[in-house]
């Protein structure tokens, strides 16, 4: 109080960019000097004893905090309190959206879809590894009945909240716009696929769960293949024989006979001899 009384009236000065720069430099210098004054320390591992002490401290702090809390009188949640709570949530949602700036939307590319699916597979595998042993319970008719009733109730409540809508006819202009949008979407998808996915290999994490599934699928495929082979073994497919098929078959047999017996080579030699004899006859 005495200090403030002795302070006279001052003239406020605006905070200029230069003052902001000096302030930041001072903070950086203070941080550097603070780190220079710190000596070297020896890291100590976190032992089970230290973990136990830490947990005990947390439990003691929680107990002491609850002891210092006095007795309170519970009040029922009235409809007015529910209304105020909902209004507060709506106001908070509106203020949150007002503070958001403008964002640039990014298209959902096939690469992003692949990464998302991989993450879901990894999360599913990790989740299943962390699950303990459970006792399966059979699905009784009573449970089926309750499940169906819940679905009916949910469907009825959903339809009750729906407002009445005005049906609009599907005009040729709307059909044309719909087809144009589908064509544009197809072109954009093809362009993004060529730029980002085509020619690139897709890397998937090879986990023990995925290896087990792959081996199981391979065994199932092998079993099905052998079953189909055993069923089709000894059977044949009848083929209708028409004149064209007979002619092609005969031509193929003739070609095979010519190649096998060397008739073509003899025909060439006989043709050469005939040409020589014709030449001798002309010269003689």
mmCIF file of C-alpha atoms in Angstrom:
data_model
loop_
_atom_site.group_PDB
_atom_site.id
_atom_site.type_symbol
_atom_site.label_atom_id
_atom_site.label_comp_id
_atom_site.label_asym_id
_atom_site.label_seq_id
_atom_site.Cartn_x
_atom_site.Cartn_y
_atom_site.Cartn_z
ATOM 1 C CA UNK A 1 0.000 0.000 0.000
ATOM 2 C CA UNK A 2 2.816 2.471 0.902
ATOM 3 C CA UNK A 3 4.589 1.575 -2.334
ATOM 4 C CA UNK A 4 1.507 2.234 -4.395
ATOM 5 C CA UNK A 5 0.860 5.548 -2.619
ATOM 6 C CA UNK A 6 4.350 6.802 -3.465
ATOM 7 C CA UNK A 7 3.928 5.916 -7.112
ATOM 8 C CA UNK A 8 2.772 8.932 -9.063
ATOM 9 C CA UNK A 9 0.572 9.137 -12.128
ATOM 10 C CA UNK A 10 2.236 7.696 -15.245
ATOM 11 C CA UNK A 11 1.629 8.005 -18.947
ATOM 12 C CA UNK A 12 0.571 4.673 -20.563
ATOM 13 C CA UNK A 13 2.577 3.724 -23.619
ATOM 14 C CA UNK A 14 1.274 1.399 -26.332
ATOM 15 C CA UNK A 15 2.967 -1.989 -26.802
ATOM 16 C CA UNK A 16 4.837 -1.684 -30.088
ATOM 17 C CA UNK A 17 6.237 -4.570 -32.190
ATOM 18 C CA UNK A 18 9.729 -3.542 -31.045
ATOM 19 C CA UNK A 19 8.738 -3.948 -27.401
ATOM 20 C CA UNK A 20 7.230 -7.355 -28.202
ATOM 21 C CA UNK A 21 10.510 -8.393 -29.864
ATOM 22 C CA UNK A 22 12.599 -7.228 -26.883
ATOM 23 C CA UNK A 23 10.279 -9.060 -24.491
ATOM 24 C CA UNK A 24 10.612 -12.319 -26.436
ATOM 25 C CA UNK A 25 14.412 -11.946 -26.577
ATOM 26 C CA UNK A 26 14.513 -11.456 -22.794
ATOM 27 C CA UNK A 27 12.459 -14.612 -22.274
ATOM 28 C CA UNK A 28 14.744 -16.602 -24.578
ATOM 29 C CA UNK A 29 17.866 -15.272 -22.804
ATOM 30 C CA UNK A 30 16.392 -16.128 -19.394
ATOM 31 C CA UNK A 31 15.610 -19.666 -20.585
ATOM 32 C CA UNK A 32 19.150 -20.107 -21.948
ATOM 33 C CA UNK A 33 20.799 -18.801 -18.749
ATOM 34 C CA UNK A 34 18.562 -21.003 -16.618
ATOM 35 C CA UNK A 35 19.568 -24.093 -18.586
ATOM 36 C CA UNK A 36 23.269 -23.141 -18.389
ATOM 37 C CA UNK A 37 23.130 -22.935 -14.586
ATOM 38 C CA UNK A 38 21.708 -26.431 -14.306
ATOM 39 C CA UNK A 39 24.453 -28.972 -13.721
ATOM 40 C CA UNK A 40 24.649 -32.514 -14.931
ATOM 41 C CA UNK A 41 22.292 -34.981 -13.273
ATOM 42 C CA UNK A 42 22.315 -38.755 -13.007
ATOM 43 C CA UNK A 43 19.080 -40.317 -14.284
ATOM 44 C CA UNK A 44 17.588 -42.892 -11.939
ATOM 45 C CA UNK A 45 15.384 -45.722 -13.201
ATOM 46 C CA UNK A 46 11.795 -45.965 -12.017
ATOM 47 C CA UNK A 47 11.854 -48.976 -9.699
ATOM 48 C CA UNK A 48 8.816 -50.910 -8.421
ATOM 49 C CA UNK A 49 9.402 -49.354 -4.988
ATOM 50 C CA UNK A 50 9.155 -45.861 -6.467
ATOM 51 C CA UNK A 51 5.992 -46.853 -8.308
ATOM 52 C CA UNK A 52 4.496 -48.131 -5.038
ATOM 53 C CA UNK A 53 5.377 -44.931 -3.175
ATOM 54 C CA UNK A 54 3.885 -42.843 -5.974
ATOM 55 C CA UNK A 55 0.616 -44.780 -5.877
ATOM 56 C CA UNK A 56 0.479 -44.494 -2.081
ATOM 57 C CA UNK A 57 0.962 -40.733 -2.320
ATOM 58 C CA UNK A 58 -1.881 -40.461 -4.830
ATOM 59 C CA UNK A 59 -4.179 -42.539 -2.600
ATOM 60 C CA UNK A 60 -3.274 -40.469 0.477
ATOM 61 C CA UNK A 61 -3.893 -37.221 -1.435
ATOM 62 C CA UNK A 62 -7.285 -38.503 -2.592
ATOM 63 C CA UNK A 63 -8.232 -39.551 0.966
ATOM 64 C CA UNK A 64 -7.156 -36.207 2.463
ATOM 65 C CA UNK A 65 -9.056 -34.316 -0.228
ATOM 66 C CA UNK A 66 -12.240 -36.247 0.541
ATOM 67 C CA UNK A 67 -11.808 -35.708 4.302
ATOM 68 C CA UNK A 68 -11.624 -31.933 3.823
ATOM 69 C CA UNK A 69 -14.876 -31.938 1.877
ATOM 70 C CA UNK A 70 -17.773 -31.116 4.161
ATOM 71 C CA UNK A 71 -21.242 -32.567 4.159
ATOM 72 C CA UNK A 72 -23.527 -31.360 1.402
ATOM 73 C CA UNK A 73 -27.244 -31.593 0.850
ATOM 74 C CA UNK A 74 -28.162 -33.334 -2.438
ATOM 75 C CA UNK A 75 -30.668 -31.473 -4.547
ATOM 76 C CA UNK A 76 -32.897 -33.208 -7.106
ATOM 77 C CA UNK A 77 -32.486 -32.368 -10.789
ATOM 78 C CA UNK A 78 -35.597 -30.418 -11.704
ATOM 79 C CA UNK A 79 -36.907 -29.775 -15.240
ATOM 80 C CA UNK A 80 -35.759 -26.162 -14.903
ATOM 81 C CA UNK A 81 -32.190 -27.310 -14.178
ATOM 82 C CA UNK A 82 -32.342 -29.625 -17.177
ATOM 83 C CA UNK A 83 -33.491 -26.724 -19.371
ATOM 84 C CA UNK A 84 -30.681 -24.461 -18.123
ATOM 85 C CA UNK A 85 -28.134 -27.228 -18.686
ATOM 86 C CA UNK A 86 -29.288 -27.764 -22.278
ATOM 87 C CA UNK A 87 -29.203 -24.015 -22.944
ATOM 88 C CA UNK A 88 -25.652 -23.817 -21.628
ATOM 89 C CA UNK A 89 -24.575 -26.682 -23.886
ATOM 90 C CA UNK A 90 -26.177 -25.002 -26.921
ATOM 91 C CA UNK A 91 -24.535 -21.648 -26.069
ATOM 92 C CA UNK A 92 -21.141 -23.352 -25.626
ATOM 93 C CA UNK A 93 -21.542 -25.114 -28.978
ATOM 94 C CA UNK A 94 -22.461 -21.822 -30.712
ATOM 95 C CA UNK A 95 -19.521 -19.926 -29.149
ATOM 96 C CA UNK A 96 -17.143 -22.743 -30.059
ATOM 97 C CA UNK A 97 -18.258 -22.652 -33.696
ATOM 98 C CA UNK A 98 -17.975 -18.842 -33.813
ATOM 99 C CA UNK A 99 -14.339 -18.993 -32.667
ATOM 100 C CA UNK A 100 -13.424 -21.445 -35.398
ATOM 101 C CA UNK A 101 -11.660 -19.923 -38.402
ATOM 102 C CA UNK A 102 -12.008 -20.874 -42.004
ATOM 103 C CA UNK A 103 -10.573 -24.233 -42.985
ATOM 104 C CA UNK A 104 -9.566 -25.748 -46.308
ATOM 105 C CA UNK A 105 -11.493 -28.990 -47.013
ATOM 106 C CA UNK A 106 -9.325 -31.868 -48.180
ATOM 107 C CA UNK A 107 -10.763 -34.622 -50.408
ATOM 108 C CA UNK A 108 -10.906 -38.157 -49.052
ATOM 109 C CA UNK A 109 -8.409 -39.928 -51.322
ATOM 110 C CA UNK A 110 -8.030 -43.724 -51.774
ATOM 111 C CA UNK A 111 -4.718 -43.514 -49.883
ATOM 112 C CA UNK A 112 -6.473 -41.981 -46.871
ATOM 113 C CA UNK A 113 -9.141 -44.703 -47.091
ATOM 114 C CA UNK A 114 -6.410 -47.382 -47.105
ATOM 115 C CA UNK A 115 -4.642 -45.866 -44.092
ATOM 116 C CA UNK A 116 -7.976 -45.611 -42.258
ATOM 117 C CA UNK A 117 -8.775 -49.265 -42.908
ATOM 118 C CA UNK A 118 -5.288 -50.309 -41.758
ATOM 119 C CA UNK A 119 -5.713 -48.317 -38.557
ATOM 120 C CA UNK A 120 -9.066 -49.998 -37.939
ATOM 121 C CA UNK A 121 -7.505 -53.438 -38.467
ATOM 122 C CA UNK A 122 -4.610 -52.604 -36.135
ATOM 123 C CA UNK A 123 -6.989 -51.202 -33.491
ATOM 124 C CA UNK A 124 -9.155 -54.306 -33.771
ATOM 125 C CA UNK A 125 -6.150 -56.613 -33.362
ATOM 126 C CA UNK A 126 -4.747 -54.638 -30.400
ATOM 127 C CA UNK A 127 -8.197 -54.518 -28.791
ATOM 128 C CA UNK A 128 -8.634 -58.276 -29.126
ATOM 129 C CA UNK A 129 -5.167 -58.907 -27.667
ATOM 130 C CA UNK A 130 -6.033 -56.817 -24.597
ATOM 131 C CA UNK A 131 -9.297 -58.636 -23.922
ATOM 132 C CA UNK A 132 -9.253 -61.229 -21.224
ATOM 133 C CA UNK A 133 -11.139 -64.492 -21.086
ATOM 134 C CA UNK A 134 -14.913 -64.199 -21.062
ATOM 135 C CA UNK A 135 -17.766 -66.588 -20.438
ATOM 136 C CA UNK A 136 -20.065 -66.869 -23.478
ATOM 137 C CA UNK A 137 -23.769 -66.723 -22.761
ATOM 138 C CA UNK A 138 -26.323 -68.320 -25.092
ATOM 139 C CA UNK A 139 -28.861 -66.120 -26.844
ATOM 140 C CA UNK A 140 -32.204 -67.175 -25.406
ATOM 141 C CA UNK A 141 -35.636 -66.550 -26.995
ATOM 142 C CA UNK A 142 -36.334 -63.986 -24.262
ATOM 143 C CA UNK A 143 -33.213 -62.038 -25.211
ATOM 144 C CA UNK A 144 -34.214 -62.160 -28.885
ATOM 145 C CA UNK A 145 -37.689 -60.840 -28.002
ATOM 146 C CA UNK A 146 -36.254 -57.967 -25.927
ATOM 147 C CA UNK A 147 -33.832 -57.099 -28.731
ATOM 148 C CA UNK A 148 -36.625 -56.939 -31.319
ATOM 149 C CA UNK A 149 -38.767 -54.800 -28.999
ATOM 150 C CA UNK A 150 -35.896 -52.372 -28.514
ATOM 151 C CA UNK A 151 -35.432 -52.089 -32.269
ATOM 152 C CA UNK A 152 -39.151 -51.416 -32.762
ATOM 153 C CA UNK A 153 -39.187 -48.784 -30.000
ATOM 154 C CA UNK A 154 -36.100 -47.073 -31.441
ATOM 155 C CA UNK A 155 -37.657 -47.038 -34.910
ATOM 156 C CA UNK A 156 -40.945 -45.587 -33.600
ATOM 157 C CA UNK A 157 -39.203 -42.867 -31.556
ATOM 158 C CA UNK A 158 -37.009 -41.964 -34.524
ATOM 159 C CA UNK A 159 -40.021 -41.615 -36.806
ATOM 160 C CA UNK A 160 -41.912 -39.533 -34.210
ATOM 161 C CA UNK A 161 -39.118 -36.923 -34.118
ATOM 162 C CA UNK A 162 -39.142 -36.552 -37.884
ATOM 163 C CA UNK A 163 -40.965 -33.514 -39.204
ATOM 164 C CA UNK A 164 -43.246 -33.529 -42.211
ATOM 165 C CA UNK A 165 -41.497 -32.938 -45.517
ATOM 166 C CA UNK A 166 -42.678 -31.687 -48.887
ATOM 167 C CA UNK A 167 -41.976 -34.202 -51.681
ATOM 168 C CA UNK A 168 -40.408 -32.718 -54.784
ATOM 169 C CA UNK A 169 -40.696 -34.384 -58.214
ATOM 170 C CA UNK A 170 -37.539 -35.589 -59.939
ATOM 171 C CA UNK A 171 -37.308 -33.321 -62.978
ATOM 172 C CA UNK A 172 -35.103 -33.947 -66.053
ATOM 173 C CA UNK A 173 -32.867 -31.055 -64.931
ATOM 174 C CA UNK A 174 -32.287 -32.741 -61.561
ATOM 175 C CA UNK A 175 -31.521 -36.036 -63.303
ATOM 176 C CA UNK A 176 -28.985 -34.270 -65.546
ATOM 177 C CA UNK A 177 -27.324 -32.541 -62.563
ATOM 178 C CA UNK A 178 -27.155 -35.868 -60.713
ATOM 179 C CA UNK A 179 -25.470 -37.596 -63.660
ATOM 180 C CA UNK A 180 -23.003 -34.702 -64.033
ATOM 181 C CA UNK A 181 -22.079 -34.932 -60.357
ATOM 182 C CA UNK A 182 -21.491 -38.680 -60.685
ATOM 183 C CA UNK A 183 -19.281 -38.124 -63.739
ATOM 184 C CA UNK A 184 -17.297 -35.369 -61.971
ATOM 185 C CA UNK A 185 -16.843 -37.565 -58.888
ATOM 186 C CA UNK A 186 -15.650 -40.437 -61.064
ATOM 187 C CA UNK A 187 -13.137 -38.195 -62.889
ATOM 188 C CA UNK A 188 -11.769 -36.715 -59.638
ATOM 189 C CA UNK A 189 -11.494 -40.180 -58.088
ATOM 190 C CA UNK A 190 -9.644 -41.521 -61.137
ATOM 191 C CA UNK A 191 -7.246 -38.546 -61.140
ATOM 192 C CA UNK A 192 -6.461 -38.895 -57.451
ATOM 193 C CA UNK A 193 -6.025 -42.644 -57.882
ATOM 194 C CA UNK A 194 -3.526 -42.185 -60.727
ATOM 195 C CA UNK A 195 -1.582 -39.517 -58.838
ATOM 196 C CA UNK A 196 -1.412 -41.136 -55.421
ATOM 197 C CA UNK A 197 -2.030 -44.874 -55.636
ATOM 198 C CA UNK A 198 -1.231 -46.115 -59.137
ATOM 199 C CA UNK A 199 2.247 -47.605 -59.311
ATOM 200 C CA UNK A 200 2.734 -47.569 -55.524
ATOM 201 C CA UNK A 201 2.756 -50.553 -53.238
ATOM 202 C CA UNK A 202 0.378 -50.724 -50.287
ATOM 203 C CA UNK A 203 2.140 -51.482 -46.987
ATOM 204 C CA UNK A 204 0.090 -53.360 -44.395
ATOM 205 C CA UNK A 205 1.363 -54.186 -40.925
ATOM 206 C CA UNK A 206 2.039 -57.932 -40.721
ATOM 207 C CA UNK A 207 0.802 -58.819 -37.249
ATOM 208 C CA UNK A 208 0.495 -62.315 -35.749
ATOM 209 C CA UNK A 209 -3.299 -62.018 -35.968
ATOM 210 C CA UNK A 210 -3.170 -61.223 -39.683
ATOM 211 C CA UNK A 211 -0.716 -64.080 -40.315
ATOM 212 C CA UNK A 212 -3.060 -66.451 -38.494
ATOM 213 C CA UNK A 213 -6.033 -65.292 -40.576
ATOM 214 C CA UNK A 214 -4.005 -65.641 -43.796
ATOM 215 C CA UNK A 215 -2.969 -69.194 -42.923
ATOM 216 C CA UNK A 216 -6.568 -70.092 -42.040
ATOM 217 C CA UNK A 217 -7.839 -68.710 -45.358
ATOM 218 C CA UNK A 218 -5.163 -70.632 -47.218
ATOM 219 C CA UNK A 219 -6.137 -73.879 -45.486
ATOM 220 C CA UNK A 220 -9.836 -73.288 -46.194
ATOM 221 C CA UNK A 221 -9.075 -72.604 -49.873
ATOM 222 C CA UNK A 222 -7.003 -75.788 -50.113
ATOM 223 C CA UNK A 223 -9.772 -77.867 -48.542
ATOM 224 C CA UNK A 224 -12.416 -76.413 -50.913
ATOM 225 C CA UNK A 225 -10.157 -76.977 -53.927
ATOM 226 C CA UNK A 226 -9.657 -80.630 -53.019
ATOM 227 C CA UNK A 227 -13.398 -81.085 -52.437
ATOM 228 C CA UNK A 228 -14.213 -79.657 -55.877
ATOM 229 C CA UNK A 229 -11.483 -81.752 -57.472
ATOM 230 C CA UNK A 230 -12.789 -84.955 -55.878
ATOM 231 C CA UNK A 231 -16.333 -84.136 -57.041
ATOM 232 C CA UNK A 232 -15.310 -83.387 -60.627
ATOM 233 C CA UNK A 233 -12.830 -86.303 -60.883
ATOM 234 C CA UNK A 234 -13.955 -88.904 -63.427
ATOM 235 C CA UNK A 235 -16.513 -86.644 -65.087
ATOM 236 C CA UNK A 236 -16.310 -84.929 -68.470
ATOM 237 C CA UNK A 237 -18.062 -82.147 -70.325
ATOM 238 C CA UNK A 238 -19.882 -83.257 -73.510
ATOM 239 C CA UNK A 239 -19.253 -81.090 -76.583
ATOM 240 C CA UNK A 240 -21.552 -80.936 -79.610
ATOM 241 C CA UNK A 241 -19.767 -82.018 -82.828
ATOM 242 C CA UNK A 242 -20.769 -79.933 -85.858
ATOM 243 C CA UNK A 243 -19.384 -79.983 -89.440
ATOM 244 C CA UNK A 244 -17.116 -76.966 -88.799
ATOM 245 C CA UNK A 245 -15.545 -78.657 -85.789
ATOM 246 C CA UNK A 246 -15.014 -81.847 -87.791
ATOM 247 C CA UNK A 247 -13.338 -79.898 -90.629
ATOM 248 C CA UNK A 248 -11.016 -78.034 -88.258
ATOM 249 C CA UNK A 249 -10.147 -81.279 -86.481
ATOM 250 C CA UNK A 250 -9.324 -82.991 -89.791
ATOM 251 C CA UNK A 251 -7.167 -80.075 -90.951
ATOM 252 C CA UNK A 252 -5.228 -80.115 -87.701
ATOM 253 C CA UNK A 253 -4.666 -83.854 -88.059
ATOM 254 C CA UNK A 254 -3.450 -83.412 -91.643
ATOM 255 C CA UNK A 255 -1.010 -80.709 -90.543
ATOM 256 C CA UNK A 256 0.240 -82.939 -87.751
ATOM 257 C CA UNK A 257 0.743 -85.855 -90.159
ATOM 258 C CA UNK A 258 2.644 -83.652 -92.612
ATOM 259 C CA UNK A 259 4.952 -82.329 -89.903
ATOM 260 C CA UNK A 260 5.504 -85.771 -88.374
ATOM 261 C CA UNK A 261 6.201 -87.732 -91.574
ATOM 262 C CA UNK A 262 8.252 -85.082 -93.321
ATOM 263 C CA UNK A 263 5.906 -84.904 -96.293
ATOM 264 C CA UNK A 264 6.409 -81.178 -96.562
ATOM 265 C CA UNK A 265 10.177 -81.607 -97.011
ATOM 266 C CA UNK A 266 9.684 -84.182 -99.792
ATOM 267 C CA UNK A 267 7.172 -81.936 -101.547
ATOM 268 C CA UNK A 268 9.750 -79.121 -101.576
ATOM 269 C CA UNK A 269 12.460 -81.434 -102.970
ATOM 270 C CA UNK A 270 10.126 -82.737 -105.694
ATOM 271 C CA UNK A 271 9.200 -79.174 -106.613
ATOM 272 C CA UNK A 272 12.890 -78.234 -106.900
ATOM 273 C CA UNK A 273 13.586 -81.264 -109.137
ATOM 274 C CA UNK A 274 10.647 -80.350 -111.359
ATOM 275 C CA UNK A 275 11.998 -76.813 -111.793
ATOM 276 C CA UNK A 276 15.474 -78.183 -112.674
ATOM 277 C CA UNK A 277 14.010 -80.558 -115.247
ATOM 278 C CA UNK A 278 11.999 -77.721 -116.829
ATOM 279 C CA UNK A 279 15.159 -75.613 -117.101
ATOM 280 C CA UNK A 280 17.116 -78.509 -118.706
ATOM 281 C CA UNK A 281 14.306 -79.060 -121.219
ATOM 282 C CA UNK A 282 14.352 -75.386 -122.188
ATOM 283 C CA UNK A 283 18.162 -75.244 -122.585
ATOM 284 C CA UNK A 284 18.387 -78.615 -124.366
#
